Structure formats: C-alpha cells, structure tokens
C-alpha cells in the first residue's frame, strides 16, 4: 500500500494579479512553491501591467474576496497569511475581518503603496484602513523605507518627513505590528541594509551587495519567502534571515524578459541543477 504523502505547509495569499508574473499573486505563488509550501491564492484585484509599469488596477468586489478566502479556510488548515495589494478600502475591511478569526496564524503584510515606477496602489483612505485594521493584527510588516515613511507621515499629518528609520519603525510598531522589517533598497547607500525591529528595538541588520538594475517584484518575493519560512516553523528572526538569503539569490539570478525591470528568478536553484546535469 502506498503511503499518503505529507501535506506541505499551506500559505494563504491575498494579492492582486500581475499578468507579467513578475510581482503580485503570481510572484507569491512562485516563491511559496519554490520554498516548499503549497500556496492558496485569493485574488483581490486585476491589474493591467508589464515590466515597465502599471496601466490600471481593477479591484475584485469585497464579497468575492471574502467568499474565496472563507471557502479555502473552511477546507484546509492554513499555516500563514501573506497580504499584498488589496485594491480597495472594502477589501481591506474584508481581509481584516477574515484574519481576525484566526489570530494564531502568522500574518505577513507587504504594504505595497506604489509600483517600482511610482504608479499608485493605495490612496490616503486605503492607507488609513491598512493602519487601523490590518497593522494591529500583523506578525510582521515589510515596507521599504519610502513606504514606511509614507505610512507614518499619514499618521502624523502635521509632522514633516521622518529621517530616523528607528523612529519610523517605532511608530509602525506602535500601530500594532509585532515586528517591522524595513528594506533599504531605496536608500542611497553602498549596500542594501534591511533592519528588523521588535518591541525592544533593533533585532538585526543584514547588509547585502547592491545589485545593478531595477527589479519587478522583489518586495513580493521577500514577504512571501518570510511567510513560507514562518509556515515551515521558523521563528521570526530566523525566517527573516532565510528569506533575505533566498530573495538575494533570486535577484542575483534575475532576468530581463521585456523592456522594463528585471524579474527575480524564484526557481534559480532548479535551473542551476538542470545546467549542472547538462554539463555532467
């Protein structure tokens, strides 16, 4: 009799569809599968975009978002949530209500506010809804430094831009997330420094070689990789380190299929093995 194979960790993703498969829910699926998880995908919006930029965003209605998620959660045990672009305030409300029913499941939020070109994904109302409804439920949020500053600037309208990243992280933690990982690709530094903060302040700083070029979906890859590691049983600090290593490798092996940004190669390891087999 053939034994039933074990079920891999299941990660439920809420994100928008990107037809280029460079970012969005397609990037999440590739990343989670590459790291040994089985992705469950709830589409929150359809986008018209390519590697150059985003032309338009078309949110899925919140009832359909909720029905997708509830059907999956009633059928299968989820080990982690990952949240990306939600597309509307109504979808933020729906997702917040869903995850509130599962407080013991880790939640990783990638607060995507704009595309790499600067195309807007989240207006002021949507950002406010994220801060008020989702951040208090997050295990970890993964904003780049530009996104982090925008989130706290919205919260303190009369204050100017924050330059001290430790203060930015502290203010995000005060909004309710257990951990904040600030990614430093947008800073003018020789290396990319990613800093993890918790309730007691700085927990770790990881410095990575700054690669040439611009990448489509690097933030999606990192957040999904962290969710995969958490689903596999890693603690937050370990998950953050493992996910950064994986993400850097996807960028180092990235390719440029179109006229815009490079796309991270989430299956770099498989192509490396295939090439090694051809050389043997």
PDB file of C-alpha atoms in Angstrom:
ATOM      1  CA  UNK A   1       0.000   0.000   0.000  1.00  0.00           C
ATOM      2  CA  UNK A   2       1.359   3.413  -0.985  1.00  0.00           C
ATOM      3  CA  UNK A   3       1.638   5.822   1.942  1.00  0.00           C
ATOM      4  CA  UNK A   4      -0.134   9.155   1.648  1.00  0.00           C
ATOM      5  CA  UNK A   5       2.466  11.921   1.168  1.00  0.00           C
ATOM      6  CA  UNK A   6       2.580  14.558   3.901  1.00  0.00           C
ATOM      7  CA  UNK A   7       0.802  17.850   3.211  1.00  0.00           C
ATOM      8  CA  UNK A   8       3.220  20.756   2.721  1.00  0.00           C
ATOM      9  CA  UNK A   9       2.659  23.958   4.736  1.00  0.00           C
ATOM     10  CA  UNK A  10      -0.283  25.914   3.329  1.00  0.00           C
ATOM     11  CA  UNK A  11       0.053  29.690   2.943  1.00  0.00           C
ATOM     12  CA  UNK A  12      -2.978  31.802   2.067  1.00  0.00           C
ATOM     13  CA  UNK A  13      -2.142  34.852  -0.028  1.00  0.00           C
ATOM     14  CA  UNK A  14      -4.334  37.905  -0.592  1.00  0.00           C
ATOM     15  CA  UNK A  15      -2.926  39.888  -3.513  1.00  0.00           C
ATOM     16  CA  UNK A  16      -3.559  41.401  -6.928  1.00  0.00           C
ATOM     17  CA  UNK A  17      -2.914  39.576 -10.166  1.00  0.00           C
ATOM     18  CA  UNK A  18       0.058  40.692 -12.271  1.00  0.00           C
ATOM     19  CA  UNK A  19      -0.127  39.310 -15.837  1.00  0.00           C
ATOM     20  CA  UNK A  20       3.650  39.650 -16.240  1.00  0.00           C
ATOM     21  CA  UNK A  21       4.096  37.247 -13.292  1.00  0.00           C
ATOM     22  CA  UNK A  22       6.887  39.483 -12.071  1.00  0.00           C
ATOM     23  CA  UNK A  23       5.028  40.686  -8.988  1.00  0.00           C
ATOM     24  CA  UNK A  24       1.661  40.228  -7.324  1.00  0.00           C
ATOM     25  CA  UNK A  25      -0.019  36.951  -6.591  1.00  0.00           C
ATOM     26  CA  UNK A  26       1.886  35.130  -9.316  1.00  0.00           C
ATOM     27  CA  UNK A  27       5.178  36.103  -7.677  1.00  0.00           C
ATOM     28  CA  UNK A  28       3.828  34.924  -4.331  1.00  0.00           C
ATOM     29  CA  UNK A  29       2.821  31.563  -5.795  1.00  0.00           C
ATOM     30  CA  UNK A  30       6.213  31.008  -7.420  1.00  0.00           C
ATOM     31  CA  UNK A  31       8.060  31.962  -4.229  1.00  0.00           C
ATOM     32  CA  UNK A  32       5.960  29.818  -1.909  1.00  0.00           C
ATOM     33  CA  UNK A  33       6.163  26.799  -4.186  1.00  0.00           C
ATOM     34  CA  UNK A  34       9.913  27.245  -4.573  1.00  0.00           C
ATOM     35  CA  UNK A  35      10.303  27.156  -0.783  1.00  0.00           C
ATOM     36  CA  UNK A  36       8.264  24.001  -0.310  1.00  0.00           C
ATOM     37  CA  UNK A  37       4.860  25.432   0.557  1.00  0.00           C
ATOM     38  CA  UNK A  38       1.517  24.984  -1.150  1.00  0.00           C
ATOM     39  CA  UNK A  39       0.047  28.424  -1.973  1.00  0.00           C
ATOM     40  CA  UNK A  40      -3.638  29.218  -1.646  1.00  0.00           C
ATOM     41  CA  UNK A  41      -4.467  32.298  -3.714  1.00  0.00           C
ATOM     42  CA  UNK A  42      -7.207  34.872  -3.138  1.00  0.00           C
ATOM     43  CA  UNK A  43      -7.219  37.434  -5.951  1.00  0.00           C
ATOM     44  CA  UNK A  44      -8.040  40.935  -4.686  1.00  0.00           C
ATOM     45  CA  UNK A  45      -7.614  42.918  -7.897  1.00  0.00           C
ATOM     46  CA  UNK A  46      -6.775  42.569 -11.573  1.00  0.00           C
ATOM     47  CA  UNK A  47      -4.072  44.804 -12.980  1.00  0.00           C
ATOM     48  CA  UNK A  48      -3.012  45.829 -16.449  1.00  0.00           C
ATOM     49  CA  UNK A  49       0.765  45.997 -16.240  1.00  0.00           C
ATOM     50  CA  UNK A  50       4.036  44.796 -17.674  1.00  0.00           C
ATOM     51  CA  UNK A  51       7.679  45.053 -16.621  1.00  0.00           C
ATOM     52  CA  UNK A  52       7.637  48.797 -17.376  1.00  0.00           C
ATOM     53  CA  UNK A  53       4.720  49.893 -15.203  1.00  0.00           C
ATOM     54  CA  UNK A  54       1.073  49.658 -14.198  1.00  0.00           C
ATOM     55  CA  UNK A  55      -1.640  50.984 -16.506  1.00  0.00           C
ATOM     56  CA  UNK A  56      -4.678  50.305 -14.326  1.00  0.00           C
ATOM     57  CA  UNK A  57      -5.956  48.457 -11.243  1.00  0.00           C
ATOM     58  CA  UNK A  58      -9.394  46.822 -11.102  1.00  0.00           C
ATOM     59  CA  UNK A  59     -10.388  45.689  -7.592  1.00  0.00           C
ATOM     60  CA  UNK A  60     -12.371  42.499  -7.113  1.00  0.00           C
ATOM     61  CA  UNK A  61     -15.533  43.169  -5.107  1.00  0.00           C
ATOM     62  CA  UNK A  62     -15.103  42.507  -1.402  1.00  0.00           C
ATOM     63  CA  UNK A  63     -17.828  39.846  -1.229  1.00  0.00           C
ATOM     64  CA  UNK A  64     -15.993  37.748  -3.806  1.00  0.00           C
ATOM     65  CA  UNK A  65     -12.716  38.238  -1.932  1.00  0.00           C
ATOM     66  CA  UNK A  66     -14.343  37.034   1.263  1.00  0.00           C
ATOM     67  CA  UNK A  67     -16.018  34.053  -0.398  1.00  0.00           C
ATOM     68  CA  UNK A  68     -12.714  32.930  -1.922  1.00  0.00           C
ATOM     69  CA  UNK A  69     -10.977  33.037   1.445  1.00  0.00           C
ATOM     70  CA  UNK A  70     -13.759  31.514   3.540  1.00  0.00           C
ATOM     71  CA  UNK A  71     -14.080  28.567   1.166  1.00  0.00           C
ATOM     72  CA  UNK A  72     -10.374  27.805   1.463  1.00  0.00           C
ATOM     73  CA  UNK A  73     -10.207  28.291   5.230  1.00  0.00           C
ATOM     74  CA  UNK A  74     -13.165  26.001   5.826  1.00  0.00           C
ATOM     75  CA  UNK A  75     -11.477  23.285   3.771  1.00  0.00           C
ATOM     76  CA  UNK A  76      -7.779  23.403   4.656  1.00  0.00           C
ATOM     77  CA  UNK A  77      -5.545  24.273   7.650  1.00  0.00           C
ATOM     78  CA  UNK A  78      -3.539  27.403   6.847  1.00  0.00           C
ATOM     79  CA  UNK A  79      -0.096  27.881   8.404  1.00  0.00           C
ATOM     80  CA  UNK A  80       0.468  31.543   7.462  1.00  0.00           C
ATOM     81  CA  UNK A  81      -1.173  34.530   5.773  1.00  0.00           C
ATOM     82  CA  UNK A  82       0.554  36.880   3.345  1.00  0.00           C
ATOM     83  CA  UNK A  83      -1.141  40.118   2.286  1.00  0.00           C
ATOM     84  CA  UNK A  84      -0.138  42.303  -0.656  1.00  0.00           C
ATOM     85  CA  UNK A  85      -2.113  44.756  -2.796  1.00  0.00           C
ATOM     86  CA  UNK A  86      -5.778  44.758  -1.772  1.00  0.00           C
ATOM     87  CA  UNK A  87      -7.124  47.280  -4.245  1.00  0.00           C
ATOM     88  CA  UNK A  88      -9.862  48.955  -2.195  1.00  0.00           C
ATOM     89  CA  UNK A  89     -10.839  50.016   1.308  1.00  0.00           C
ATOM     90  CA  UNK A  90     -13.667  47.478   1.182  1.00  0.00           C
ATOM     91  CA  UNK A  91     -11.163  44.711   0.563  1.00  0.00           C
ATOM     92  CA  UNK A  92      -9.012  45.875   3.470  1.00  0.00           C
ATOM     93  CA  UNK A  93     -12.079  45.642   5.701  1.00  0.00           C
ATOM     94  CA  UNK A  94     -12.952  42.174   4.387  1.00  0.00           C
ATOM     95  CA  UNK A  95      -9.436  40.791   4.817  1.00  0.00           C
ATOM     96  CA  UNK A  96      -9.112  42.305   8.289  1.00  0.00           C
ATOM     97  CA  UNK A  97     -12.348  40.611   9.351  1.00  0.00           C
ATOM     98  CA  UNK A  98     -11.200  37.271   7.941  1.00  0.00           C
ATOM     99  CA  UNK A  99      -7.764  37.193   9.562  1.00  0.00           C
ATOM    100  CA  UNK A 100      -9.265  38.362  12.870  1.00  0.00           C
ATOM    101  CA  UNK A 101     -10.963  34.969  13.074  1.00  0.00           C
ATOM    102  CA  UNK A 102      -7.539  33.273  13.007  1.00  0.00           C
ATOM    103  CA  UNK A 103      -5.388  35.229  15.488  1.00  0.00           C
ATOM    104  CA  UNK A 104      -2.903  32.389  15.979  1.00  0.00           C
ATOM    105  CA  UNK A 105      -1.900  32.237  12.305  1.00  0.00           C
ATOM    106  CA  UNK A 106       1.146  34.415  11.462  1.00  0.00           C
ATOM    107  CA  UNK A 107       0.329  37.350   9.190  1.00  0.00           C
ATOM    108  CA  UNK A 108       2.926  38.995   6.933  1.00  0.00           C
ATOM    109  CA  UNK A 109       1.875  42.275   5.322  1.00  0.00           C
ATOM    110  CA  UNK A 110       3.707  43.786   2.381  1.00  0.00           C
ATOM    111  CA  UNK A 111       2.159  47.292   2.326  1.00  0.00           C
ATOM    112  CA  UNK A 112       2.627  47.946  -1.381  1.00  0.00           C
ATOM    113  CA  UNK A 113       1.802  51.613  -1.907  1.00  0.00           C
ATOM    114  CA  UNK A 114       3.167  52.061  -5.434  1.00  0.00           C
ATOM    115  CA  UNK A 115       4.834  50.172  -8.255  1.00  0.00           C
ATOM    116  CA  UNK A 116       8.535  50.442  -8.976  1.00  0.00           C
ATOM    117  CA  UNK A 117       7.771  53.188 -11.490  1.00  0.00           C
ATOM    118  CA  UNK A 118       5.679  55.039  -8.919  1.00  0.00           C
ATOM    119  CA  UNK A 119       2.192  54.035 -10.079  1.00  0.00           C
ATOM    120  CA  UNK A 120      -0.149  54.465  -7.112  1.00  0.00           C
ATOM    121  CA  UNK A 121      -1.672  51.357  -5.492  1.00  0.00           C
ATOM    122  CA  UNK A 122      -3.015  52.878  -2.269  1.00  0.00           C
ATOM    123  CA  UNK A 123      -4.633  56.283  -1.733  1.00  0.00           C
ATOM    124  CA  UNK A 124      -4.874  58.002   1.652  1.00  0.00           C
ATOM    125  CA  UNK A 125      -8.118  56.274   2.617  1.00  0.00           C
ATOM    126  CA  UNK A 126      -6.728  52.846   1.799  1.00  0.00           C
ATOM    127  CA  UNK A 127      -3.527  53.548   3.736  1.00  0.00           C
ATOM    128  CA  UNK A 128      -5.584  54.669   6.730  1.00  0.00           C
ATOM    129  CA  UNK A 129      -7.639  51.467   6.592  1.00  0.00           C
ATOM    130  CA  UNK A 130      -4.475  49.371   6.495  1.00  0.00           C
ATOM    131  CA  UNK A 131      -3.053  51.184   9.518  1.00  0.00           C
ATOM    132  CA  UNK A 132      -6.231  50.923  11.554  1.00  0.00           C
ATOM    133  CA  UNK A 133      -7.445  47.440  10.649  1.00  0.00           C
ATOM    134  CA  UNK A 134      -4.513  45.335   9.449  1.00  0.00           C
ATOM    135  CA  UNK A 135      -1.376  46.576  11.204  1.00  0.00           C
ATOM    136  CA  UNK A 136      -2.708  45.696  14.687  1.00  0.00           C
ATOM    137  CA  UNK A 137      -3.087  42.086  13.515  1.00  0.00           C
ATOM    138  CA  UNK A 138       0.289  41.723  11.802  1.00  0.00           C
ATOM    139  CA  UNK A 139       3.085  39.471  12.927  1.00  0.00           C
ATOM    140  CA  UNK A 140       5.426  41.329  10.576  1.00  0.00           C
ATOM    141  CA  UNK A 141       5.203  44.128   8.027  1.00  0.00           C
ATOM    142  CA  UNK A 142       7.837  44.539   5.304  1.00  0.00           C
ATOM    143  CA  UNK A 143       7.723  48.110   3.939  1.00  0.00           C
ATOM    144  CA  UNK A 144      10.579  49.631   2.039  1.00  0.00           C
ATOM    145  CA  UNK A 145      11.793  52.852   3.600  1.00  0.00           C
ATOM    146  CA  UNK A 146       9.716  55.017   1.251  1.00  0.00           C
ATOM    147  CA  UNK A 147       6.528  53.132   2.129  1.00  0.00           C
ATOM    148  CA  UNK A 148       7.348  53.194   5.839  1.00  0.00           C
ATOM    149  CA  UNK A 149       7.803  56.955   5.841  1.00  0.00           C
ATOM    150  CA  UNK A 150       4.551  57.469   3.952  1.00  0.00           C
ATOM    151  CA  UNK A 151       2.655  55.339   6.439  1.00  0.00           C
ATOM    152  CA  UNK A 152       3.882  57.294   9.444  1.00  0.00           C
ATOM    153  CA  UNK A 153       3.577  60.671   7.699  1.00  0.00           C
ATOM    154  CA  UNK A 154      -0.099  59.926   7.121  1.00  0.00           C
ATOM    155  CA  UNK A 155      -0.472  59.099  10.822  1.00  0.00           C
ATOM    156  CA  UNK A 156       1.122  62.375  11.925  1.00  0.00           C
ATOM    157  CA  UNK A 157      -0.127  64.831   9.320  1.00  0.00           C
ATOM    158  CA  UNK A 158       1.401  67.911  10.895  1.00  0.00           C
ATOM    159  CA  UNK A 159       4.911  66.499  11.126  1.00  0.00           C
ATOM    160  CA  UNK A 160       7.500  66.546   8.366  1.00  0.00           C
ATOM    161  CA  UNK A 161       9.174  63.531   6.795  1.00  0.00           C
ATOM    162  CA  UNK A 162      10.914  61.171   9.172  1.00  0.00           C
ATOM    163  CA  UNK A 163      14.661  60.739   8.595  1.00  0.00           C
ATOM    164  CA  UNK A 164      15.438  58.485  11.552  1.00  0.00           C
ATOM    165  CA  UNK A 165      14.460  54.980  10.475  1.00  0.00           C
ATOM    166  CA  UNK A 166      14.474  53.731  14.064  1.00  0.00           C
ATOM    167  CA  UNK A 167      11.786  56.316  14.867  1.00  0.00           C
ATOM    168  CA  UNK A 168       9.818  55.286  11.789  1.00  0.00           C
ATOM    169  CA  UNK A 169       9.967  51.651  12.892  1.00  0.00           C
ATOM    170  CA  UNK A 170       8.938  52.571  16.446  1.00  0.00           C
ATOM    171  CA  UNK A 171       5.901  54.422  15.177  1.00  0.00           C
ATOM    172  CA  UNK A 172       4.898  51.479  12.981  1.00  0.00           C
ATOM    173  CA  UNK A 173       5.277  49.133  15.942  1.00  0.00           C
ATOM    174  CA  UNK A 174       3.099  51.482  17.997  1.00  0.00           C
ATOM    175  CA  UNK A 175       0.376  50.970  15.385  1.00  0.00           C
ATOM    176  CA  UNK A 176       0.269  47.321  16.382  1.00  0.00           C
ATOM    177  CA  UNK A 177       2.552  45.133  14.272  1.00  0.00           C
ATOM    178  CA  UNK A 178       4.724  42.796  16.348  1.00  0.00           C
ATOM    179  CA  UNK A 179       7.742  43.228  14.063  1.00  0.00           C
ATOM    180  CA  UNK A 180       8.813  45.638  11.316  1.00  0.00           C
ATOM    181  CA  UNK A 181      11.350  44.817   8.622  1.00  0.00           C
ATOM    182  CA  UNK A 182      12.484  47.983   6.845  1.00  0.00           C
ATOM    183  CA  UNK A 183      14.048  47.201   3.482  1.00  0.00           C
ATOM    184  CA  UNK A 184      16.692  49.607   2.275  1.00  0.00           C
ATOM    185  CA  UNK A 185      16.884  49.219  -1.495  1.00  0.00           C
ATOM    186  CA  UNK A 186      15.564  52.777  -1.951  1.00  0.00           C
ATOM    187  CA  UNK A 187      18.224  54.365   0.267  1.00  0.00           C
ATOM    188  CA  UNK A 188      21.320  55.974  -1.255  1.00  0.00           C
ATOM    189  CA  UNK A 189      23.786  53.573   0.366  1.00  0.00           C
ATOM    190  CA  UNK A 190      26.607  51.422  -0.961  1.00  0.00           C
ATOM    191  CA  UNK A 191      24.928  48.293   0.336  1.00  0.00           C
ATOM    192  CA  UNK A 192      21.282  47.417   0.866  1.00  0.00           C
ATOM    193  CA  UNK A 193      20.615  47.343   4.601  1.00  0.00           C
ATOM    194  CA  UNK A 194      17.487  45.617   5.862  1.00  0.00           C
ATOM    195  CA  UNK A 195      16.669  46.201   9.522  1.00  0.00           C
ATOM    196  CA  UNK A 196      14.333  44.174  11.720  1.00  0.00           C
ATOM    197  CA  UNK A 197      12.709  45.845  14.723  1.00  0.00           C
ATOM    198  CA  UNK A 198      10.638  44.428  17.570  1.00  0.00           C
ATOM    199  CA  UNK A 199       9.209  45.778  20.796  1.00  0.00           C
ATOM    200  CA  UNK A 200      12.709  46.109  22.269  1.00  0.00           C
ATOM    201  CA  UNK A 201      14.149  47.947  19.283  1.00  0.00           C
ATOM    202  CA  UNK A 202      16.630  46.792  16.669  1.00  0.00           C
ATOM    203  CA  UNK A 203      16.871  42.998  16.457  1.00  0.00           C
ATOM    204  CA  UNK A 204      19.116  42.536  13.455  1.00  0.00           C
ATOM    205  CA  UNK A 205      20.587  44.352  10.475  1.00  0.00           C
ATOM    206  CA  UNK A 206      21.545  42.487   7.323  1.00  0.00           C
ATOM    207  CA  UNK A 207      23.673  44.118   4.640  1.00  0.00           C
ATOM    208  CA  UNK A 208      23.538  42.873   1.060  1.00  0.00           C
ATOM    209  CA  UNK A 209      25.501  43.664  -2.062  1.00  0.00           C
ATOM    210  CA  UNK A 210      23.609  46.253  -4.103  1.00  0.00           C
ATOM    211  CA  UNK A 211      22.947  44.658  -7.462  1.00  0.00           C
ATOM    212  CA  UNK A 212      22.751  46.703 -10.684  1.00  0.00           C
ATOM    213  CA  UNK A 213      19.388  47.216 -12.287  1.00  0.00           C
ATOM    214  CA  UNK A 214      15.817  47.540 -11.028  1.00  0.00           C
ATOM    215  CA  UNK A 215      13.667  44.558 -10.072  1.00  0.00           C
ATOM    216  CA  UNK A 216       9.939  43.930 -10.502  1.00  0.00           C
ATOM    217  CA  UNK A 217       8.511  42.005  -7.548  1.00  0.00           C
ATOM    218  CA  UNK A 218      11.418  41.914  -5.114  1.00  0.00           C
ATOM    219  CA  UNK A 219       9.188  43.034  -2.221  1.00  0.00           C
ATOM    220  CA  UNK A 220       6.562  40.400  -3.021  1.00  0.00           C
ATOM    221  CA  UNK A 221       9.294  37.781  -3.110  1.00  0.00           C
ATOM    222  CA  UNK A 222      10.744  38.743   0.264  1.00  0.00           C
ATOM    223  CA  UNK A 223       7.404  38.930   2.083  1.00  0.00           C
ATOM    224  CA  UNK A 224       6.222  35.622   0.633  1.00  0.00           C
ATOM    225  CA  UNK A 225       9.537  33.979   1.474  1.00  0.00           C
ATOM    226  CA  UNK A 226       9.184  35.110   5.090  1.00  0.00           C
ATOM    227  CA  UNK A 227       5.634  33.729   5.188  1.00  0.00           C
ATOM    228  CA  UNK A 228       6.924  30.435   3.785  1.00  0.00           C
ATOM    229  CA  UNK A 229       9.602  30.190   6.459  1.00  0.00           C
ATOM    230  CA  UNK A 230       7.124  31.011   9.232  1.00  0.00           C
ATOM    231  CA  UNK A 231       4.737  28.392   7.852  1.00  0.00           C
ATOM    232  CA  UNK A 232       7.584  25.902   7.967  1.00  0.00           C
ATOM    233  CA  UNK A 233       8.117  26.521  11.672  1.00  0.00           C
ATOM    234  CA  UNK A 234      10.899  29.137  11.779  1.00  0.00           C
ATOM    235  CA  UNK A 235      10.895  31.889  14.382  1.00  0.00           C
ATOM    236  CA  UNK A 236      10.610  35.451  13.065  1.00  0.00           C
ATOM    237  CA  UNK A 237      14.311  36.371  13.172  1.00  0.00           C
ATOM    238  CA  UNK A 238      15.334  33.101  11.538  1.00  0.00           C
ATOM    239  CA  UNK A 239      12.579  33.444   8.915  1.00  0.00           C
ATOM    240  CA  UNK A 240      13.711  36.981   8.067  1.00  0.00           C
ATOM    241  CA  UNK A 241      17.321  35.875   7.607  1.00  0.00           C
ATOM    242  CA  UNK A 242      16.464  32.814   5.498  1.00  0.00           C
ATOM    243  CA  UNK A 243      14.036  34.787   3.342  1.00  0.00           C
ATOM    244  CA  UNK A 244      16.584  37.529   2.662  1.00  0.00           C
ATOM    245  CA  UNK A 245      19.169  34.984   1.521  1.00  0.00           C
ATOM    246  CA  UNK A 246      16.659  33.372  -0.817  1.00  0.00           C
ATOM    247  CA  UNK A 247      15.472  36.742  -2.165  1.00  0.00           C
ATOM    248  CA  UNK A 248      19.001  37.987  -2.831  1.00  0.00           C
ATOM    249  CA  UNK A 249      19.699  34.833  -4.826  1.00  0.00           C
ATOM    250  CA  UNK A 250      16.541  35.365  -6.893  1.00  0.00           C
ATOM    251  CA  UNK A 251      17.725  38.886  -7.685  1.00  0.00           C
ATOM    252  CA  UNK A 252      21.284  37.820  -8.463  1.00  0.00           C
ATOM    253  CA  UNK A 253      19.835  35.310 -10.943  1.00  0.00           C
ATOM    254  CA  UNK A 254      17.215  37.752 -12.242  1.00  0.00           C
ATOM    255  CA  UNK A 255      16.429  38.120 -15.934  1.00  0.00           C
ATOM    256  CA  UNK A 256      15.072  40.924 -18.142  1.00  0.00           C
ATOM    257  CA  UNK A 257      12.372  39.476 -20.393  1.00  0.00           C
ATOM    258  CA  UNK A 258      10.927  42.777 -21.597  1.00  0.00           C
ATOM    259  CA  UNK A 259      11.676  46.466 -21.942  1.00  0.00           C
ATOM    260  CA  UNK A 260      11.368  47.321 -18.247  1.00  0.00           C
ATOM    261  CA  UNK A 261      12.617  45.922 -14.983  1.00  0.00           C
ATOM    262  CA  UNK A 262      14.381  42.664 -14.254  1.00  0.00           C
ATOM    263  CA  UNK A 263      12.292  39.828 -12.803  1.00  0.00           C
ATOM    264  CA  UNK A 264      13.649  37.791  -9.863  1.00  0.00           C
ATOM    265  CA  UNK A 265      14.230  34.140 -10.759  1.00  0.00           C
ATOM    266  CA  UNK A 266      12.357  32.345  -7.968  1.00  0.00           C
ATOM    267  CA  UNK A 267      13.369  28.975  -9.427  1.00  0.00           C
ATOM    268  CA  UNK A 268      17.070  29.786  -9.793  1.00  0.00           C
ATOM    269  CA  UNK A 269      18.012  26.616  -7.925  1.00  0.00           C
ATOM    270  CA  UNK A 270      16.119  24.385 -10.351  1.00  0.00           C
ATOM    271  CA  UNK A 271      17.757  25.961 -13.388  1.00  0.00           C
ATOM    272  CA  UNK A 272      21.151  25.659 -11.735  1.00  0.00           C
ATOM    273  CA  UNK A 273      20.617  21.959 -11.162  1.00  0.00           C
ATOM    274  CA  UNK A 274      19.484  21.475 -14.757  1.00  0.00           C
ATOM    275  CA  UNK A 275      22.572  23.242 -16.085  1.00  0.00           C
ATOM    276  CA  UNK A 276      24.798  21.148 -13.827  1.00  0.00           C
ATOM    277  CA  UNK A 277      23.155  17.997 -15.206  1.00  0.00           C
ATOM    278  CA  UNK A 278      23.769  19.124 -18.786  1.00  0.00           C
ATOM    279  CA  UNK A 279      27.445  19.707 -18.038  1.00  0.00           C
ATOM    280  CA  UNK A 280      27.892  16.294 -16.435  1.00  0.00           C
TER     281      UNK A 280
END
